[in-house]
PDB file of C-alpha atoms in Angstrom:
ATOM      1  CA  MET A 191      40.260  91.054  22.101  1.00 33.00           C
ATOM      2  CA  SER A 192      38.566  89.303  19.169  1.00 41.00           C
ATOM      3  CA  GLN A 193      35.840  90.963  17.150  1.00 45.00           C
ATOM      4  CA  LYS A 194      33.202  88.567  18.433  1.00 48.00           C
ATOM      5  CA  ASN A 195      33.829  89.629  22.041  1.00 52.00           C
ATOM      6  CA  LYS A 196      33.245  93.284  21.172  1.00 72.00           C
ATOM      7  CA  VAL A 197      29.604  92.601  20.282  1.00 83.00           C
ATOM      8  CA  PRO A 198      27.409  92.594  23.407  1.00 90.00           C
ATOM      9  CA  ILE A 199      24.680  90.010  23.909  1.00 96.00           C
ATOM     10  CA  VAL A 200      21.492  90.702  25.866  1.00 98.00           C
ATOM     11  CA  PHE A 201      19.933  87.626  27.496  1.00 98.00           C
ATOM     12  CA  LYS A 202      16.206  87.664  28.251  1.00 98.00           C
ATOM     13  CA  ASN A 203      14.123  85.189  30.262  1.00 98.00           C
ATOM     14  CA  LEU A 204      10.596  85.587  28.927  1.00 98.00           C
ATOM     15  CA  GLY A 205       8.691  82.772  30.625  1.00 98.00           C
ATOM     16  CA  LEU A 206       5.645  81.144  28.994  1.00 98.00           C
ATOM     17  CA  GLN A 207       4.762  82.737  25.643  1.00 98.00           C
ATOM     18  CA  ASN A 208       2.311  82.303  22.783  1.00 97.00           C
ATOM     19  CA  TYR A 209       4.119  81.027  19.688  1.00 97.00           C
ATOM     20  CA  GLN A 210       2.424  83.246  17.102  1.00 96.00           C
ATOM     21  CA  SER A 211       3.058  86.398  19.133  1.00 97.00           C
ATOM     22  CA  THR A 212       6.702  85.468  19.701  1.00 98.00           C
ATOM     23  CA  LEU A 213       7.233  84.763  16.005  1.00 97.00           C
ATOM     24  CA  LEU A 214       5.866  88.204  15.130  1.00 97.00           C
ATOM     25  CA  GLU A 215       8.109  89.821  17.759  1.00 98.00           C
ATOM     26  CA  MET A 216      11.191  88.076  16.348  1.00 97.00           C
ATOM     27  CA  GLN A 217      10.321  89.109  12.802  1.00 97.00           C
ATOM     28  CA  THR A 218       9.667  92.710  13.860  1.00 97.00           C
ATOM     29  CA  PHE A 219      12.877  92.882  15.907  1.00 97.00           C
ATOM     30  CA  THR A 220      14.898  91.568  12.968  1.00 97.00           C
ATOM     31  CA  LYS A 221      13.230  93.854  10.416  1.00 96.00           C
ATOM     32  CA  ASN A 222      13.712  96.992  12.515  1.00 96.00           C
ATOM     33  CA  ARG A 223      17.200  96.365  13.873  1.00 95.00           C
ATOM     34  CA  HIS A 224      20.066  98.693  12.893  1.00 92.00           C
ATOM     35  CA  THR A 225      23.827  98.726  13.216  1.00 88.00           C
ATOM     36  CA  HIS A 226      23.680  99.593  16.925  1.00 91.00           C
ATOM     37  CA  THR A 227      20.976  97.108  17.896  1.00 95.00           C
ATOM     38  CA  LYS A 228      22.399  94.668  20.434  1.00 95.00           C
ATOM     39  CA  ASP A 229      22.231  90.953  19.700  1.00 97.00           C
ATOM     40  CA  GLU A 230      19.765  89.123  21.913  1.00 98.00           C
ATOM     41  CA  VAL A 231      19.130  85.582  23.162  1.00 98.00           C
ATOM     42  CA  TRP A 232      15.590  84.806  24.300  1.00 98.00           C
ATOM     43  CA  PHE A 233      14.921  81.969  26.749  1.00 98.00           C
ATOM     44  CA  LEU A 234      11.264  80.971  26.977  1.00 98.00           C
ATOM     45  CA  GLU A 235       8.640  78.244  26.898  1.00 98.00           C
ATOM     46  CA  HIS A 236       5.645  78.044  24.582  1.00 98.00           C
ATOM     47  CA  GLU A 237       2.029  77.247  25.158  1.00 98.00           C
ATOM     48  CA  PRO A 238       1.256  73.874  23.444  1.00 97.00           C
ATOM     49  CA  VAL A 239       1.609  74.184  19.655  1.00 97.00           C
ATOM     50  CA  TYR A 240       2.663  72.200  16.603  1.00 95.00           C
ATOM     51  CA  THR A 241       4.835  74.142  14.155  1.00 93.00           C
ATOM     52  CA  PHE A 242       6.109  73.185  10.727  1.00 89.00           C
ATOM     53  CA  GLY A 243       8.615  74.602   8.261  1.00 81.00           C
ATOM     54  CA  SER A 244       8.531  74.806   4.479  1.00 74.00           C
ATOM     55  CA  ARG A 245       9.985  71.306   3.953  1.00 74.00           C
ATOM     56  CA  THR A 246       7.145  69.588   5.818  1.00 77.00           C
ATOM     57  CA  LYS A 247       5.098  67.135   3.768  1.00 80.00           C
ATOM     58  CA  LYS A 248       1.386  67.913   3.615  1.00 80.00           C
ATOM     59  CA  ASP A 249       0.453  64.447   4.898  1.00 80.00           C
ATOM     60  CA  ASP A 250       2.622  64.952   7.997  1.00 81.00           C
ATOM     61  CA  ILE A 251       0.577  67.934   9.211  1.00 84.00           C
ATOM     62  CA  PRO A 252      -1.957  66.847  11.900  1.00 83.00           C
ATOM     63  CA  SER A 253      -5.564  67.757  11.171  1.00 79.00           C
ATOM     64  CA  LEU A 254      -7.505  66.204  14.066  1.00 79.00           C
ATOM     65  CA  THR A 255      -6.040  67.882  17.124  1.00 89.00           C
ATOM     66  CA  ASN A 256      -7.038  70.446  19.742  1.00 93.00           C
ATOM     67  CA  ILE A 257      -3.473  71.791  19.714  1.00 94.00           C
ATOM     68  CA  PRO A 258      -2.874  74.754  17.347  1.00 94.00           C
ATOM     69  CA  VAL A 259      -0.924  73.941  14.173  1.00 93.00           C
ATOM     70  CA  ILE A 260       1.106  76.874  12.809  1.00 93.00           C
ATOM     71  CA  LYS A 261       3.217  77.256   9.691  1.00 91.00           C
ATOM     72  CA  THR A 262       6.432  79.080  10.468  1.00 92.00           C
ATOM     73  CA  ASP A 263       9.409  80.470   8.538  1.00 91.00           C
ATOM     74  CA  ARG A 264      12.235  78.569  10.231  1.00 86.00           C
ATOM     75  CA  GLY A 265      14.191  75.679   8.829  1.00 74.00           C
ATOM     76  CA  GLY A 266      13.229  72.169   9.839  1.00 75.00           C
ATOM     77  CA  GLN A 267       9.992  70.247   9.687  1.00 82.00           C
ATOM     78  CA  LEU A 268       7.093  69.376  11.991  1.00 87.00           C
ATOM     79  CA  THR A 269       7.659  69.521  15.739  1.00 91.00           C
ATOM     80  CA  PHE A 270       5.881  70.158  19.037  1.00 95.00           C
ATOM     81  CA  HIS A 271       6.462  72.914  21.589  1.00 97.00           C
ATOM     82  CA  GLY A 272       5.013  73.078  25.083  1.00 98.00           C
ATOM     83  CA  PRO A 273       5.672  73.916  28.740  1.00 98.00           C
ATOM     84  CA  GLY A 274       8.768  72.187  30.094  1.00 98.00           C
ATOM     85  CA  GLN A 275      10.597  72.619  26.788  1.00 98.00           C
ATOM     86  CA  LEU A 276      13.202  75.385  26.716  1.00 98.00           C
ATOM     87  CA  MET A 277      13.293  77.530  23.594  1.00 98.00           C
ATOM     88  CA  VAL A 278      16.569  79.318  22.832  1.00 98.00           C
ATOM     89  CA  TYR A 279      16.123  82.011  20.183  1.00 98.00           C
ATOM     90  CA  LEU A 280      19.217  83.734  18.759  1.00 98.00           C
ATOM     91  CA  LEU A 281      18.679  87.200  17.281  1.00 98.00           C
ATOM     92  CA  PHE A 282      22.157  87.945  15.951  1.00 98.00           C
ATOM     93  CA  ASP A 283      23.625  90.187  13.264  1.00 97.00           C
ATOM     94  CA  LEU A 284      26.014  87.860  11.430  1.00 96.00           C
ATOM     95  CA  LYS A 285      27.382  90.622   9.202  1.00 93.00           C
ATOM     96  CA  ARG A 286      28.461  92.710  12.170  1.00 93.00           C
ATOM     97  CA  ARG A 287      30.103  89.674  13.738  1.00 93.00           C
ATOM     98  CA  SER A 288      31.880  88.909  10.443  1.00 93.00           C
ATOM     99  CA  ILE A 289      30.836  85.283  10.761  1.00 94.00           C
ATOM    100  CA  LYS A 290      29.755  83.028   7.917  1.00 95.00           C
ATOM    101  CA  MET A 291      26.362  81.357   8.218  1.00 94.00           C
ATOM    102  CA  ARG A 292      27.755  77.819   8.454  1.00 94.00           C
ATOM    103  CA  ASN A 293      30.239  78.835  11.166  1.00 96.00           C
ATOM    104  CA  PHE A 294      27.479  80.650  13.039  1.00 96.00           C
ATOM    105  CA  ILE A 295      25.216  77.594  12.987  1.00 95.00           C
ATOM    106  CA  SER A 296      28.086  75.315  14.036  1.00 96.00           C
ATOM    107  CA  SER A 297      28.978  77.579  16.967  1.00 97.00           C
ATOM    108  CA  PHE A 298      25.370  77.601  18.141  1.00 97.00           C
ATOM    109  CA  GLU A 299      25.040  73.830  17.831  1.00 97.00           C
ATOM    110  CA  LYS A 300      28.300  73.393  19.778  1.00 97.00           C
ATOM    111  CA  ALA A 301      27.072  75.665  22.581  1.00 98.00           C
ATOM    112  CA  ILE A 302      23.960  73.542  23.025  1.00 98.00           C
ATOM    113  CA  LEU A 303      25.824  70.223  22.635  1.00 98.00           C
ATOM    114  CA  ASP A 304      28.430  71.248  25.215  1.00 98.00           C
ATOM    115  CA  THR A 305      25.589  72.005  27.626  1.00 98.00           C
ATOM    116  CA  ILE A 306      23.800  68.679  27.132  1.00 98.00           C
ATOM    117  CA  GLN A 307      27.034  66.655  27.237  1.00 97.00           C
ATOM    118  CA  ASN A 308      27.764  68.224  30.610  1.00 97.00           C
ATOM    119  CA  TYR A 309      24.633  66.423  31.849  1.00 97.00           C
ATOM    120  CA  LYS A 310      25.001  63.255  29.750  1.00 96.00           C
ATOM    121  CA  GLU A 311      28.388  62.454  28.234  1.00 95.00           C
ATOM    122  CA  ASP A 312      26.851  60.116  25.667  1.00 95.00           C
ATOM    123  CA  ALA A 313      24.747  62.894  24.082  1.00 97.00           C
ATOM    124  CA  PHE A 314      25.642  63.272  20.415  1.00 96.00           C
ATOM    125  CA  TYR A 315      24.814  65.526  17.478  1.00 95.00           C
ATOM    126  CA  LYS A 316      23.202  63.870  14.463  1.00 90.00           C
ATOM    127  CA  LYS A 317      24.053  65.901  11.375  1.00 83.00           C
ATOM    128  CA  ASN A 318      21.367  64.521   9.081  1.00 81.00           C
ATOM    129  CA  GLU A 319      18.562  65.380  11.507  1.00 77.00           C
ATOM    130  CA  PRO A 320      19.832  68.040  12.769  1.00 82.00           C
ATOM    131  CA  GLY A 321      19.492  67.516  16.501  1.00 93.00           C
ATOM    132  CA  ILE A 322      21.003  66.168  19.691  1.00 96.00           C
ATOM    133  CA  PHE A 323      20.217  62.626  20.777  1.00 96.00           C
ATOM    134  CA  ILE A 324      20.706  60.535  23.908  1.00 95.00           C
ATOM    135  CA  LYS A 325      20.279  56.765  23.575  1.00 90.00           C
ATOM    136  CA  GLU A 326      18.835  57.335  20.070  1.00 90.00           C
ATOM    137  CA  LYS A 327      16.091  59.583  21.440  1.00 93.00           C
ATOM    138  CA  LYS A 328      15.894  63.186  20.295  1.00 94.00           C
ATOM    139  CA  ILE A 329      16.331  65.747  23.061  1.00 96.00           C
ATOM    140  CA  VAL A 330      17.178  68.897  21.080  1.00 96.00           C
ATOM    141  CA  SER A 331      15.887  70.184  17.739  1.00 93.00           C
ATOM    142  CA  PHE A 332      17.418  73.020  15.726  1.00 93.00           C
ATOM    143  CA  GLY A 333      15.690  75.356  13.304  1.00 91.00           C
ATOM    144  CA  LEU A 334      17.221  78.719  12.410  1.00 93.00           C
ATOM    145  CA  LYS A 335      16.182  81.459  10.009  1.00 94.00           C
ATOM    146  CA  ILE A 336      18.729  83.829   8.439  1.00 94.00           C
ATOM    147  CA  SER A 337      17.243  86.950   6.863  1.00 91.00           C
ATOM    148  CA  LYS A 338      19.467  89.639   5.325  1.00 90.00           C
ATOM    149  CA  GLY A 339      22.406  88.518   7.437  1.00 94.00           C
ATOM    150  CA  CYS A 340      20.453  88.364  10.693  1.00 96.00           C
ATOM    151  CA  SER A 341      19.230  85.293  12.578  1.00 97.00           C
ATOM    152  CA  TYR A 342      16.168  84.356  14.552  1.00 97.00           C
ATOM    153  CA  HIS A 343      14.504  81.144  15.775  1.00 97.00           C
ATOM    154  CA  GLY A 344      17.024  78.694  17.287  1.00 96.00           C
ATOM    155  CA  ALA A 345      16.691  75.490  19.308  1.00 96.00           C
ATOM    156  CA  SER A 346      14.268  73.602  21.546  1.00 97.00           C
ATOM    157  CA  ILE A 347      15.460  71.472  24.479  1.00 98.00           C
ATOM    158  CA  ASN A 348      13.103  68.936  26.065  1.00 98.00           C
ATOM    159  CA  ILE A 349      13.583  69.214  29.813  1.00 98.00           C
ATOM    160  CA  SER A 350      10.428  68.063  31.631  1.00 97.00           C
ATOM    161  CA  MET A 351       7.318  68.142  29.469  1.00 97.00           C
ATOM    162  CA  ASP A 352       4.126  66.315  28.543  1.00 95.00           C
ATOM    163  CA  MET A 353       5.322  63.795  25.967  1.00 94.00           C
ATOM    164  CA  ASN A 354       1.854  62.686  24.779  1.00 93.00           C
ATOM    165  CA  PRO A 355       1.453  65.264  21.943  1.00 94.00           C
ATOM    166  CA  TRP A 356       4.588  63.851  20.299  1.00 93.00           C
ATOM    167  CA  ASN A 357       2.720  60.587  19.714  1.00 89.00           C
ATOM    168  CA  ASN A 358       0.386  62.283  17.219  1.00 85.00           C
ATOM    169  CA  ILE A 359       3.034  63.384  14.718  1.00 86.00           C
ATOM    170  CA  ILE A 360       5.907  62.204  12.558  1.00 78.00           C
ATOM    171  CA  ILE A 361       8.743  63.983  14.313  1.00 72.00           C
ATOM    172  CA  CYS A 362      10.852  66.230  12.091  1.00 68.00           C
ATOM    173  CA  GLY A 363       9.833  64.265   9.006  1.00 65.00           C
ATOM    174  CA  ASN A 364      11.342  60.984  10.199  1.00 69.00           C
ATOM    175  CA  SER A 365       8.917  58.232  11.247  1.00 68.00           C
ATOM    176  CA  SER A 366      11.701  56.386  13.083  1.00 74.00           C
ATOM    177  CA  ASN A 367      12.454  59.334  15.360  1.00 78.00           C
ATOM    178  CA  LYS A 368      11.695  58.908  19.053  1.00 89.00           C
ATOM    179  CA  VAL A 369      11.822  61.741  21.562  1.00 93.00           C
ATOM    180  CA  SER A 370      12.445  62.009  25.261  1.00 95.00           C
ATOM    181  CA  ASP A 371      13.286  64.699  27.780  1.00 97.00           C
ATOM    182  CA  LEU A 372      16.030  65.123  30.338  1.00 97.00           C
ATOM    183  CA  ASN A 373      13.681  64.309  33.209  1.00 96.00           C
ATOM    184  CA  ASN A 374      12.799  60.894  31.745  1.00 95.00           C
ATOM    185  CA  LEU A 375      16.518  60.221  31.419  1.00 94.00           C
ATOM    186  CA  GLY A 376      16.981  60.728  35.149  1.00 94.00           C
ATOM    187  CA  LEU A 377      18.085  64.381  35.099  1.00 95.00           C
ATOM    188  CA  ASN A 378      16.137  66.613  37.468  1.00 95.00           C
ATOM    189  CA  LEU A 379      16.905  69.997  35.918  1.00 97.00           C
ATOM    190  CA  SER A 380      14.893  73.215  35.806  1.00 97.00           C
ATOM    191  CA  ILE A 381      14.377  75.584  32.878  1.00 97.00           C
ATOM    192  CA  ASN A 382      16.428  78.225  34.711  1.00 97.00           C
ATOM    193  CA  GLU A 383      19.347  75.864  35.386  1.00 97.00           C
ATOM    194  CA  VAL A 384      19.607  74.823  31.747  1.00 98.00           C
ATOM    195  CA  SER A 385      19.200  78.436  30.594  1.00 98.00           C
ATOM    196  CA  ASP A 386      22.092  79.531  32.805  1.00 98.00           C
ATOM    197  CA  ASP A 387      24.343  76.767  31.471  1.00 98.00           C
ATOM    198  CA  ILE A 388      23.468  77.559  27.853  1.00 98.00           C
ATOM    199  CA  LYS A 389      24.166  81.244  28.469  1.00 98.00           C
ATOM    200  CA  LYS A 390      27.709  80.394  29.632  1.00 97.00           C
ATOM    201  CA  ASN A 391      28.348  78.238  26.578  1.00 98.00           C
ATOM    202  CA  ILE A 392      26.936  80.802  24.161  1.00 97.00           C
ATOM    203  CA  LEU A 393      29.318  83.385  25.623  1.00 96.00           C
ATOM    204  CA  LYS A 394      32.211  80.915  25.188  1.00 95.00           C
ATOM    205  CA  ASN A 395      31.338  80.184  21.573  1.00 94.00           C
ATOM    206  CA  PHE A 396      30.468  83.717  20.478  1.00 94.00           C
TER     207      PHE A 396
END
């Protein structure tokens, strides 16, 4: 048995959550974890919110909006979260798994890509974004944080959501980016179905 398979993973379905509260919970979990703390994967949706990372340009941040705008500590730039978008947060201890950061990120990206390609074979990963696209429209965004060898944040997958708030922002710092969701691409999938498929692929890759 490989070392990675000796480390248990706890999967949690948390439903609809406030972004700021979830961020604090992830930070607290990571700060307080110890050598026997189990790795966790959180599946959830967020109430409508714009979030932006440290690389976001000031002019890209929306000012005239009723949707909360929150600075966060993940990688990546400006994006939107809302109901119908699945968040996958990985709270892993990389040191305990003896996995290098780049290999960890690649394994996570592969788990999500394998899932999406099972629905649409033409889905592809765009390295310079980083995200998963179908017909040149972004479906998945990645943004991880590694702190003292431990990860949090993760990925967002657009499944069936209100697309209008996307029209008010430059998506992930690229004005040419267009987004869609699986529903608009003809895939009638639920949050729970996609969560279950991602869980299987995470277990395969970790």
